[in-house]
mmCIF file of C-alpha atoms in Angstrom:
data_model
loop_
_atom_site.group_PDB
_atom_site.id
_atom_site.type_symbol
_atom_site.label_atom_id
_atom_site.label_comp_id
_atom_site.label_asym_id
_atom_site.label_seq_id
_atom_site.Cartn_x
_atom_site.Cartn_y
_atom_site.Cartn_z
ATOM 1 C CA ASP A 12 -1.367 -59.544 -3.853
ATOM 2 C CA GLU A 13 -2.130 -61.724 -0.910
ATOM 3 C CA ASP A 14 -2.007 -58.841 1.260
ATOM 4 C CA GLY A 15 -4.807 -56.754 -0.499
ATOM 5 C CA MET A 16 -1.798 -54.360 -2.049
ATOM 6 C CA LEU A 17 -2.911 -52.803 -5.872
ATOM 7 C CA TRP A 18 -0.086 -52.990 -8.080
ATOM 8 C CA VAL A 19 0.227 -52.724 -11.749
ATOM 9 C CA GLN A 20 2.603 -54.629 -14.342
ATOM 10 C CA TYR A 21 3.639 -53.416 -17.249
ATOM 11 C CA HIS A 22 4.978 -55.922 -19.970
ATOM 12 C CA GLY A 23 6.807 -55.296 -23.490
ATOM 13 C CA GLN A 24 9.234 -53.057 -24.500
ATOM 14 C CA GLN A 25 10.246 -49.402 -23.149
ATOM 15 C CA SER A 26 9.158 -47.003 -25.934
ATOM 16 C CA VAL A 27 8.684 -44.011 -23.802
ATOM 17 C CA SER A 28 11.948 -41.813 -23.130
ATOM 18 C CA ARG A 29 12.872 -41.164 -19.551
ATOM 19 C CA GLU A 30 12.624 -37.335 -20.555
ATOM 20 C CA ALA A 31 9.053 -37.827 -21.563
ATOM 21 C CA ARG A 32 8.406 -39.930 -18.310
ATOM 22 C CA MET A 33 9.844 -37.556 -15.884
ATOM 23 C CA GLU A 34 7.677 -34.642 -17.964
ATOM 24 C CA ARG A 35 4.543 -36.709 -17.087
ATOM 25 C CA LEU A 36 5.466 -37.282 -13.478
ATOM 26 C CA GLU A 37 6.666 -33.599 -13.058
ATOM 27 C CA HIS A 38 2.968 -32.760 -14.256
ATOM 28 C CA GLN A 39 1.382 -35.211 -12.140
ATOM 29 C CA LEU A 40 3.127 -34.007 -9.380
ATOM 30 C CA LYS A 41 1.912 -30.307 -9.900
ATOM 31 C CA GLU A 42 -1.715 -31.370 -10.157
ATOM 32 C CA VAL A 43 -1.400 -33.503 -6.779
ATOM 33 C CA LYS A 44 0.125 -30.111 -4.860
ATOM 34 C CA SER A 45 -2.625 -27.847 -6.570
ATOM 35 C CA LEU A 46 -5.169 -30.628 -5.274
ATOM 36 C CA TYR A 47 -3.854 -30.462 -2.028
ATOM 37 C CA ASN A 48 -3.579 -26.729 -1.955
ATOM 38 C CA LYS A 49 -7.170 -26.420 -2.997
ATOM 39 C CA LYS A 50 -7.966 -28.709 0.106
ATOM 40 C CA PHE A 51 -6.298 -27.312 2.529
ATOM 41 C CA PRO A 52 -5.765 -23.574 1.644
ATOM 42 C CA LEU A 53 -3.920 -22.758 4.727
ATOM 43 C CA ASP A 54 -0.952 -25.277 4.177
ATOM 44 C CA HIS A 55 0.425 -24.757 1.107
ATOM 45 C CA VAL A 56 2.783 -27.662 -0.115
ATOM 46 C CA ASP A 57 5.866 -25.746 -1.600
ATOM 47 C CA VAL A 58 5.733 -23.547 1.458
ATOM 48 C CA VAL A 59 8.788 -25.410 3.017
ATOM 49 C CA ASP A 60 9.307 -23.187 6.325
ATOM 50 C CA GLN A 61 5.603 -23.005 7.395
ATOM 51 C CA GLU A 62 3.461 -25.809 8.966
ATOM 52 C CA VAL A 63 -0.102 -25.654 9.863
ATOM 53 C CA GLY A 64 -1.842 -27.770 12.333
ATOM 54 C CA ARG A 65 -4.582 -27.786 15.344
ATOM 55 C CA ASP A 66 -3.986 -28.164 19.108
ATOM 56 C CA ALA A 67 -5.894 -30.672 21.387
ATOM 57 C CA ASP A 68 -8.463 -27.964 21.481
ATOM 58 C CA GLY A 69 -9.076 -27.481 17.596
ATOM 59 C CA MET A 70 -7.213 -24.155 17.732
ATOM 60 C CA LEU A 71 -5.664 -23.649 14.523
ATOM 61 C CA TRP A 72 -1.767 -22.727 14.561
ATOM 62 C CA VAL A 73 0.850 -21.965 12.030
ATOM 63 C CA GLN A 74 4.179 -22.741 12.893
ATOM 64 C CA TYR A 75 7.209 -20.670 11.227
ATOM 65 C CA THR A 76 10.804 -21.632 10.914
ATOM 66 C CA GLY A 77 13.619 -19.987 9.674
ATOM 67 C CA GLN A 78 16.069 -16.808 11.053
ATOM 68 C CA GLY A 79 13.463 -14.419 11.734
ATOM 69 C CA LEU A 80 13.880 -10.491 11.534
ATOM 70 C CA SER A 81 17.260 -9.368 12.225
ATOM 71 C CA ASP A 82 18.222 -6.824 15.044
ATOM 72 C CA SER A 83 18.225 -4.035 12.918
ATOM 73 C CA GLN A 84 14.670 -4.841 11.526
ATOM 74 C CA ARG A 85 13.183 -5.511 14.906
ATOM 75 C CA LEU A 86 14.876 -2.199 16.287
ATOM 76 C CA SER A 87 13.047 -0.506 12.825
ATOM 77 C CA GLN A 88 9.512 -1.831 13.717
ATOM 78 C CA LYS A 89 9.954 -0.790 17.236
ATOM 79 C CA LEU A 90 10.615 2.644 16.093
ATOM 80 C CA ALA A 91 7.972 2.901 14.051
ATOM 81 C CA GLU A 92 5.636 1.887 16.459
ATOM 82 C CA VAL A 93 6.970 4.424 18.913
ATOM 83 C CA LYS A 94 6.677 6.842 16.263
ATOM 84 C CA SER A 95 3.265 6.168 15.569
ATOM 85 C CA LEU A 96 2.009 5.992 19.136
ATOM 86 C CA TYR A 97 3.580 9.462 19.486
ATOM 87 C CA ASN A 98 1.722 10.759 16.319
ATOM 88 C CA GLU A 99 -1.479 9.593 17.808
ATOM 89 C CA LYS A 100 -1.022 11.190 21.252
ATOM 90 C CA TYR A 101 0.382 14.553 19.767
ATOM 91 C CA PRO A 102 -1.349 14.895 16.311
ATOM 92 C CA LEU A 103 -0.148 18.072 15.780
ATOM 93 C CA ASP A 104 3.393 17.445 16.314
ATOM 94 C CA ASN A 105 4.368 14.802 13.580
ATOM 95 C CA VAL A 106 7.774 13.012 14.488
ATOM 96 C CA ASP A 107 8.471 12.705 10.915
ATOM 97 C CA ALA A 108 7.939 16.489 10.091
ATOM 98 C CA VAL A 109 11.566 17.557 10.123
ATOM 99 C CA ASP A 110 10.855 21.067 8.997
ATOM 100 C CA GLN A 111 8.265 21.847 11.634
ATOM 101 C CA GLU A 112 8.031 22.493 15.464
ATOM 102 C CA VAL A 113 4.996 22.502 17.858
ATOM 103 C CA GLY A 114 4.657 23.781 21.182
ATOM 104 C CA ARG A 115 2.748 26.268 23.491
ATOM 105 C CA ASP A 116 3.658 29.664 24.815
ATOM 106 C CA ALA A 117 3.535 31.089 28.408
ATOM 107 C CA ASP A 118 -0.369 31.697 28.043
ATOM 108 C CA GLY A 119 -0.836 28.010 26.617
ATOM 109 C CA MET A 120 -1.452 29.139 23.093
ATOM 110 C CA LEU A 121 -0.615 26.433 20.692
ATOM 111 C CA TRP A 122 1.844 27.378 17.944
ATOM 112 C CA VAL A 123 3.573 25.808 14.861
ATOM 113 C CA LYS A 124 6.999 26.777 13.750
ATOM 114 C CA TYR A 125 8.034 26.263 9.996
ATOM 115 C CA GLU A 126 11.429 26.124 8.839
ATOM 116 C CA GLY A 127 12.697 26.242 5.193
ATOM 117 C CA GLN A 128 13.104 28.120 1.907
ATOM 118 C CA GLY A 129 9.333 28.777 1.856
ATOM 119 C CA LEU A 130 7.798 29.065 -1.953
ATOM 120 C CA ARG A 131 9.711 30.201 -4.646
ATOM 121 C CA PRO A 132 9.023 33.559 -6.176
ATOM 122 C CA MET A 133 7.550 32.320 -9.479
ATOM 123 C CA HIS A 134 5.534 29.831 -7.747
ATOM 124 C CA LYS A 135 4.209 32.524 -5.426
ATOM 125 C CA LEU A 136 3.228 34.982 -8.576
ATOM 126 C CA GLN A 137 1.329 31.627 -9.862
ATOM 127 C CA CYS A 138 -0.506 31.313 -6.904
ATOM 128 C CA MET A 139 -1.410 34.912 -6.700
ATOM 129 C CA LEU A 140 -2.469 34.985 -10.345
ATOM 130 C CA ALA A 141 -4.669 31.708 -9.817
ATOM 131 C CA GLU A 142 -6.555 33.594 -6.865
ATOM 132 C CA VAL A 143 -6.798 36.594 -9.256
ATOM 133 C CA ARG A 144 -8.536 34.678 -11.925
ATOM 134 C CA GLU A 145 -10.618 32.993 -9.653
ATOM 135 C CA ALA A 146 -11.977 36.022 -7.779
ATOM 136 C CA TYR A 147 -12.382 37.421 -11.441
ATOM 137 C CA ASN A 148 -14.395 34.538 -12.620
ATOM 138 C CA SER A 149 -16.734 34.390 -9.669
ATOM 139 C CA LYS A 150 -17.546 38.175 -9.813
ATOM 140 C CA TYR A 151 -17.987 37.867 -13.823
ATOM 141 C CA PRO A 152 -19.451 34.214 -14.480
ATOM 142 C CA LEU A 153 -20.056 34.639 -18.461
ATOM 143 C CA ASP A 154 -16.774 36.003 -19.158
ATOM 144 C CA HIS A 155 -14.093 33.596 -18.103
ATOM 145 C CA VAL A 156 -10.803 34.464 -17.857
ATOM 146 C CA ASP A 157 -9.297 31.125 -19.234
ATOM 147 C CA ALA A 158 -11.755 30.969 -21.871
ATOM 148 C CA MET A 159 -9.473 32.713 -24.851
ATOM 149 C CA ASP A 160 -11.655 31.862 -27.745
ATOM 150 C CA GLN A 161 -14.669 34.003 -26.568
ATOM 151 C CA GLU A 162 -15.342 37.495 -25.419
ATOM 152 C CA VAL A 163 -18.207 38.856 -23.309
ATOM 153 C CA GLY A 164 -19.537 42.521 -23.400
ATOM 154 C CA ARG A 165 -22.083 44.663 -23.426
ATOM 155 C CA ASP A 166 -23.378 47.092 -26.018
ATOM 156 C CA GLU A 167 -24.916 50.822 -25.718
ATOM 157 C CA ASP A 168 -28.252 49.556 -24.578
ATOM 158 C CA GLY A 169 -26.884 47.280 -21.941
ATOM 159 C CA MET A 170 -27.682 43.888 -24.075
ATOM 160 C CA LEU A 171 -25.408 41.439 -23.182
ATOM 161 C CA TRP A 172 -22.917 39.925 -26.474
#
């Protein structure tokens, strides 16, 4: 027109259904959003509670709007931070280890006290058996206790078979 505005005028019958036009427009909108997100990766179109910009000095900033953390979430974060700092300062006394206690005696000797049921008897026996097998296998490397399909021995002359 006279103002330099570009426009397109269509003449004729409407042969495309409303649903087809809406589908085509939604597809075009997705394509435009994708191009925008590629060009401005820190400012996604679909993220409604976030705005990205730059201040007068050119510093990038991100503004989030919303409710933020609840009081219990904030307290949980602070507690986790305090526990982490405590564990860094006292690495042998982990805050979350409820079955152990660390301290020093009158001479300054460090001690660790564990409370609990200990290992089950069957588990203890399995651990002891594993130790015996390991000792046997290291003393007789050619005759592994776990190799059930082979047998190693010596004849009268001392020859290994």
